[in-house]
PDB file of C-alpha atoms in Angstrom:
ATOM      1  CA  MET A 928       7.976-241.332  23.668  1.00 49.00           C
ATOM      2  CA  ALA A 929       5.727-244.211  24.596  1.00 58.00           C
ATOM      3  CA  GLY A 930       3.858-244.487  27.838  1.00 66.00           C
ATOM      4  CA  VAL A 931       2.021-247.251  29.587  1.00 78.00           C
ATOM      5  CA  ASP A 932      -1.091-248.382  27.732  1.00 87.00           C
ATOM      6  CA  ALA A 933      -4.373-247.567  29.411  1.00 88.00           C
ATOM      7  CA  SER A 934      -6.257-250.459  30.980  1.00 91.00           C
ATOM      8  CA  GLU A 935      -8.917-251.996  28.769  1.00 94.00           C
ATOM      9  CA  ALA A 936     -11.704-250.519  30.933  1.00 95.00           C
ATOM     10  CA  GLU A 937     -10.186-247.033  30.904  1.00 94.00           C
ATOM     11  CA  ALA A 938      -9.597-247.253  27.153  1.00 95.00           C
ATOM     12  CA  ARG A 939     -13.199-248.259  26.475  1.00 96.00           C
ATOM     13  CA  ALA A 940     -14.446-245.334  28.590  1.00 96.00           C
ATOM     14  CA  LEU A 941     -12.259-242.844  26.695  1.00 96.00           C
ATOM     15  CA  MET A 942     -13.217-244.390  23.357  1.00 97.00           C
ATOM     16  CA  ALA A 943     -16.915-243.936  24.209  1.00 97.00           C
ATOM     17  CA  LEU A 944     -16.540-240.169  24.706  1.00 96.00           C
ATOM     18  CA  ARG A 945     -17.901-238.261  21.726  1.00 97.00           C
ATOM     19  CA  LYS A 946     -15.064-236.307  20.183  1.00 98.00           C
ATOM     20  CA  TRP A 947     -14.351-234.150  17.176  1.00 98.00           C
ATOM     21  CA  GLY A 948     -11.043-233.542  15.452  1.00 97.00           C
ATOM     22  CA  ASP A 949      -9.771-231.244  12.740  1.00 96.00           C
ATOM     23  CA  PRO A 950      -6.982-232.979  10.787  1.00 96.00           C
ATOM     24  CA  CYS A 951      -3.986-230.924   9.731  1.00 93.00           C
ATOM     25  CA  SER A 952      -4.289-229.591   6.194  1.00 90.00           C
ATOM     26  CA  SER A 953      -1.304-231.641   5.049  1.00 91.00           C
ATOM     27  CA  TRP A 954       0.508-234.846   5.937  1.00 94.00           C
ATOM     28  CA  ARG A 955       3.956-234.724   7.533  1.00 93.00           C
ATOM     29  CA  GLN A 956       6.602-236.916   5.918  1.00 92.00           C
ATOM     30  CA  ASP A 957       8.804-238.825   8.332  1.00 88.00           C
ATOM     31  CA  ARG A 958      12.412-238.360   7.245  1.00 85.00           C
ATOM     32  CA  ALA A 959      13.624-241.302   9.333  1.00 86.00           C
ATOM     33  CA  TYR A 960      11.203-243.765   7.682  1.00 84.00           C
ATOM     34  CA  PRO A 961      10.885-243.261   3.909  1.00 84.00           C
ATOM     35  CA  GLY A 962       7.342-243.824   2.682  1.00 88.00           C
ATOM     36  CA  THR A 963       5.768-242.884   6.019  1.00 92.00           C
ATOM     37  CA  VAL A 964       3.450-239.916   6.497  1.00 95.00           C
ATOM     38  CA  SER A 965       1.392-238.867   9.498  1.00 95.00           C
ATOM     39  CA  ASN A 966      -1.347-236.465  10.482  1.00 96.00           C
ATOM     40  CA  ALA A 967      -1.784-235.788  14.202  1.00 96.00           C
ATOM     41  CA  PHE A 968      -4.172-233.453  16.018  1.00 97.00           C
ATOM     42  CA  GLY A 969      -6.002-232.898  19.291  1.00 96.00           C
ATOM     43  CA  VAL A 970      -9.714-233.458  19.840  1.00 97.00           C
ATOM     44  CA  VAL A 971     -12.573-231.444  21.320  1.00 97.00           C
ATOM     45  CA  ASP A 972     -15.857-232.268  23.049  1.00 96.00           C
ATOM     46  CA  GLU A 973     -19.435-231.325  22.068  1.00 94.00           C
ATOM     47  CA  GLN A 974     -18.932-227.734  23.215  1.00 95.00           C
ATOM     48  CA  GLY A 975     -15.729-227.368  21.225  1.00 95.00           C
ATOM     49  CA  THR A 976     -13.538-227.477  24.337  1.00 96.00           C
ATOM     50  CA  ALA A 977     -10.249-229.327  24.004  1.00 96.00           C
ATOM     51  CA  ILE A 978     -10.214-232.701  25.714  1.00 96.00           C
ATOM     52  CA  PRO A 979      -6.966-232.408  27.659  1.00 93.00           C
ATOM     53  CA  GLY A 980      -4.260-234.796  26.578  1.00 94.00           C
ATOM     54  CA  LEU A 981      -6.180-236.722  23.896  1.00 96.00           C
ATOM     55  CA  VAL A 982      -4.423-236.871  20.528  1.00 96.00           C
ATOM     56  CA  VAL A 983      -5.268-238.722  17.311  1.00 97.00           C
ATOM     57  CA  GLU A 984      -2.578-239.813  14.872  1.00 97.00           C
ATOM     58  CA  PHE A 985      -3.118-241.265  11.418  1.00 97.00           C
ATOM     59  CA  GLU A 986       0.063-242.846  10.072  1.00 96.00           C
ATOM     60  CA  VAL A 987       0.434-244.435   6.641  1.00 95.00           C
ATOM     61  CA  TYR A 988       3.414-246.390   5.381  1.00 94.00           C
ATOM     62  CA  ARG A 989       3.735-247.305   1.722  1.00 90.00           C
ATOM     63  CA  ALA A 990       6.565-249.588   0.662  1.00 84.00           C
ATOM     64  CA  PRO A 991       8.338-247.574  -2.035  1.00 76.00           C
ATOM     65  CA  ARG A 992       8.579-250.375  -4.602  1.00 78.00           C
ATOM     66  CA  THR A 993       5.692-252.732  -3.932  1.00 75.00           C
ATOM     67  CA  ARG A 994       2.921-250.286  -2.973  1.00 72.00           C
ATOM     68  CA  GLN A 995       2.047-252.427   0.023  1.00 85.00           C
ATOM     69  CA  GLU A 996       0.493-250.302   2.736  1.00 90.00           C
ATOM     70  CA  ARG A 997       0.196-250.238   6.494  1.00 94.00           C
ATOM     71  CA  TYR A 998      -2.256-247.931   8.236  1.00 95.00           C
ATOM     72  CA  THR A 999      -1.717-247.296  11.917  1.00 97.00           C
ATOM     73  CA  PHE A1000      -4.397-245.094  13.465  1.00 98.00           C
ATOM     74  CA  THR A1001      -4.079-244.265  17.155  1.00 97.00           C
ATOM     75  CA  LEU A1002      -5.959-242.458  19.895  1.00 98.00           C
ATOM     76  CA  ARG A1003      -3.461-241.530  22.615  1.00 96.00           C
ATOM     77  CA  ARG A1004      -3.432-239.676  25.887  1.00 95.00           C
ATOM     78  CA  PHE A1005      -0.521-237.351  26.565  1.00 89.00           C
ATOM     79  CA  GLU A1006       0.133-237.335  30.279  1.00 79.00           C
ATOM     80  CA  MET A1007       3.162-236.376  32.353  1.00 80.00           C
ATOM     81  CA  GLY A1008       5.556-236.320  29.407  1.00 83.00           C
ATOM     82  CA  SER A1009       4.541-239.567  27.737  1.00 85.00           C
ATOM     83  CA  LEU A1010       1.933-240.876  25.318  1.00 87.00           C
ATOM     84  CA  ALA A1011      -0.275-243.750  26.466  1.00 92.00           C
ATOM     85  CA  ARG A1012      -2.124-245.777  23.831  1.00 95.00           C
ATOM     86  CA  ILE A1013      -5.889-245.764  24.302  1.00 96.00           C
ATOM     87  CA  TYR A1014      -6.957-247.350  21.011  1.00 97.00           C
ATOM     88  CA  GLN A1015      -4.998-248.378  17.935  1.00 97.00           C
ATOM     89  CA  GLN A1016      -5.995-249.981  14.676  1.00 97.00           C
ATOM     90  CA  GLU A1017      -3.277-251.392  12.434  1.00 96.00           C
ATOM     91  CA  VAL A1018      -4.136-252.580   8.931  1.00 95.00           C
ATOM     92  CA  ASN A1019      -1.380-254.297   6.942  1.00 93.00           C
ATOM     93  CA  THR A1020      -1.878-255.145   3.259  1.00 88.00           C
ATOM     94  CA  ARG A1021       1.364-257.114   2.922  1.00 85.00           C
ATOM     95  CA  PRO A1022       0.584-260.507   1.375  1.00 84.00           C
ATOM     96  CA  GLY A1023       1.776-263.718   2.955  1.00 84.00           C
ATOM     97  CA  LEU A1024       1.315-262.720   6.592  1.00 85.00           C
ATOM     98  CA  ARG A1025       0.084-265.356   9.032  1.00 86.00           C
ATOM     99  CA  GLU A1026      -2.147-264.599  11.991  1.00 85.00           C
ATOM    100  CA  SER A1027       0.748-265.447  14.319  1.00 85.00           C
ATOM    101  CA  ASP A1028       2.947-262.720  12.738  1.00 87.00           C
ATOM    102  CA  HIS A1029       3.279-259.502  14.740  1.00 87.00           C
ATOM    103  CA  ALA A1030       2.584-257.496  11.553  1.00 86.00           C
ATOM    104  CA  TRP A1031      -0.811-259.220  11.085  1.00 91.00           C
ATOM    105  CA  SER A1032      -3.605-256.618  11.153  1.00 91.00           C
ATOM    106  CA  HIS A1033      -4.877-256.047  14.670  1.00 94.00           C
ATOM    107  CA  GLU A1034      -6.245-253.531  17.144  1.00 96.00           C
ATOM    108  CA  HIS A1035      -5.334-252.519  20.671  1.00 96.00           C
ATOM    109  CA  ILE A1036      -7.942-251.476  23.202  1.00 96.00           C
ATOM    110  CA  GLY A1037      -5.719-250.295  26.015  1.00 95.00           C
ATOM    111  CA  THR A1038      -3.657-253.326  27.007  1.00 94.00           C
ATOM    112  CA  LEU A1039      -5.863-255.754  25.045  1.00 95.00           C
ATOM    113  CA  ARG A1040      -4.560-256.861  21.606  1.00 93.00           C
ATOM    114  CA  VAL A1041      -7.116-258.366  19.215  1.00 94.00           C
ATOM    115  CA  SER A1042      -6.126-260.015  15.920  1.00 92.00           C
ATOM    116  CA  ALA A1043      -8.162-258.901  12.944  1.00 92.00           C
ATOM    117  CA  ASP A1044     -10.090-260.903  10.408  1.00 89.00           C
ATOM    118  CA  LEU A1045      -8.349-261.686   7.126  1.00 86.00           C
ATOM    119  CA  VAL A1046     -10.632-259.183   5.356  1.00 89.00           C
ATOM    120  CA  TRP A1047      -8.720-256.314   7.035  1.00 89.00           C
ATOM    121  CA  SER A1048      -5.769-256.938   4.715  1.00 85.00           C
ATOM    122  CA  SER A1049      -7.863-255.615   1.840  1.00 87.00           C
ATOM    123  CA  LEU A1050      -9.417-252.591   3.560  1.00 91.00           C
ATOM    124  CA  SER A1051      -9.046-249.354   1.644  1.00 91.00           C
ATOM    125  CA  PHE A1052      -7.662-246.315   3.425  1.00 93.00           C
ATOM    126  CA  ASP A1053     -11.085-244.628   3.515  1.00 94.00           C
ATOM    127  CA  VAL A1054     -12.834-247.692   4.941  1.00 95.00           C
ATOM    128  CA  ALA A1055     -10.079-248.104   7.571  1.00 96.00           C
ATOM    129  CA  VAL A1056     -10.483-244.424   8.584  1.00 97.00           C
ATOM    130  CA  GLN A1057     -14.263-244.850   8.876  1.00 97.00           C
ATOM    131  CA  ARG A1058     -13.831-247.946  11.034  1.00 96.00           C
ATOM    132  CA  PHE A1059     -11.322-246.211  13.309  1.00 98.00           C
ATOM    133  CA  CYS A1060     -13.568-243.181  13.739  1.00 98.00           C
ATOM    134  CA  ARG A1061     -16.565-245.384  14.528  1.00 97.00           C
ATOM    135  CA  GLN A1062     -14.575-247.452  17.058  1.00 97.00           C
ATOM    136  CA  CYS A1063     -13.347-244.444  19.031  1.00 96.00           C
ATOM    137  CA  ASN A1064     -16.421-242.218  18.525  1.00 98.00           C
ATOM    138  CA  LEU A1065     -14.526-239.586  16.517  1.00 98.00           C
ATOM    139  CA  THR A1066     -16.031-237.196  13.992  1.00 98.00           C
ATOM    140  CA  LEU A1067     -13.593-235.555  11.602  1.00 97.00           C
ATOM    141  CA  GLU A1068     -14.383-231.894  10.906  1.00 95.00           C
ATOM    142  CA  ARG A1069     -13.023-232.339   7.374  1.00 94.00           C
ATOM    143  CA  PRO A1070     -11.704-235.284   5.399  1.00 93.00           C
ATOM    144  CA  LEU A1071      -8.047-236.192   5.557  1.00 94.00           C
ATOM    145  CA  GLU A1072      -6.051-234.858   2.614  1.00 90.00           C
ATOM    146  CA  GLU A1073      -5.539-237.371  -0.195  1.00 85.00           C
ATOM    147  CA  ILE A1074      -2.253-239.177   0.314  1.00 80.00           C
ATOM    148  CA  ASP A1075      -1.851-239.804  -3.416  1.00 70.00           C
ATOM    149  CA  ALA A1076      -1.338-236.058  -3.878  1.00 59.00           C
ATOM    150  CA  LEU A1077       1.939-236.327  -1.958  1.00 56.00           C
ATOM    151  CA  GLU A1078       5.226-237.408  -3.401  1.00 54.00           C
ATOM    152  CA  LEU A1079       6.422-239.929  -0.837  1.00 48.00           C
ATOM    153  CA  ARG A1080      10.165-240.162  -0.409  1.00 48.00           C
TER     154      ARG A1080
END
């Protein structure tokens, strides 16, 4: 259920809002896409009041045989039955990608798509989470559960 991406200006304004989120205690495995897990939750403001419609989703895909990973972290706004992308960071560790490939690591700030530096392909999960949180001004109330503890199918 995708919506229309926010404009770059609107996205930057929503990214600048200070927000806090409490990740779910466990990752959800996606049965349609083996090797994919996600953790989605709403966010609150400084007073602990829910920020209507804003949702954060951390999604991790691990290729079952090669252990290549793709991290897709997204701040979305749920509005009128659809999800609009505010900010998204995608880190792909697959070797051999070229900057012109769609799967090349990149970020979206509303409608703006920015290719990443080559160094992104070697970012660890924890460093990618820290970068995402810094970019969209998000403080996690607790760390995300270790993915290695899960048996990915």
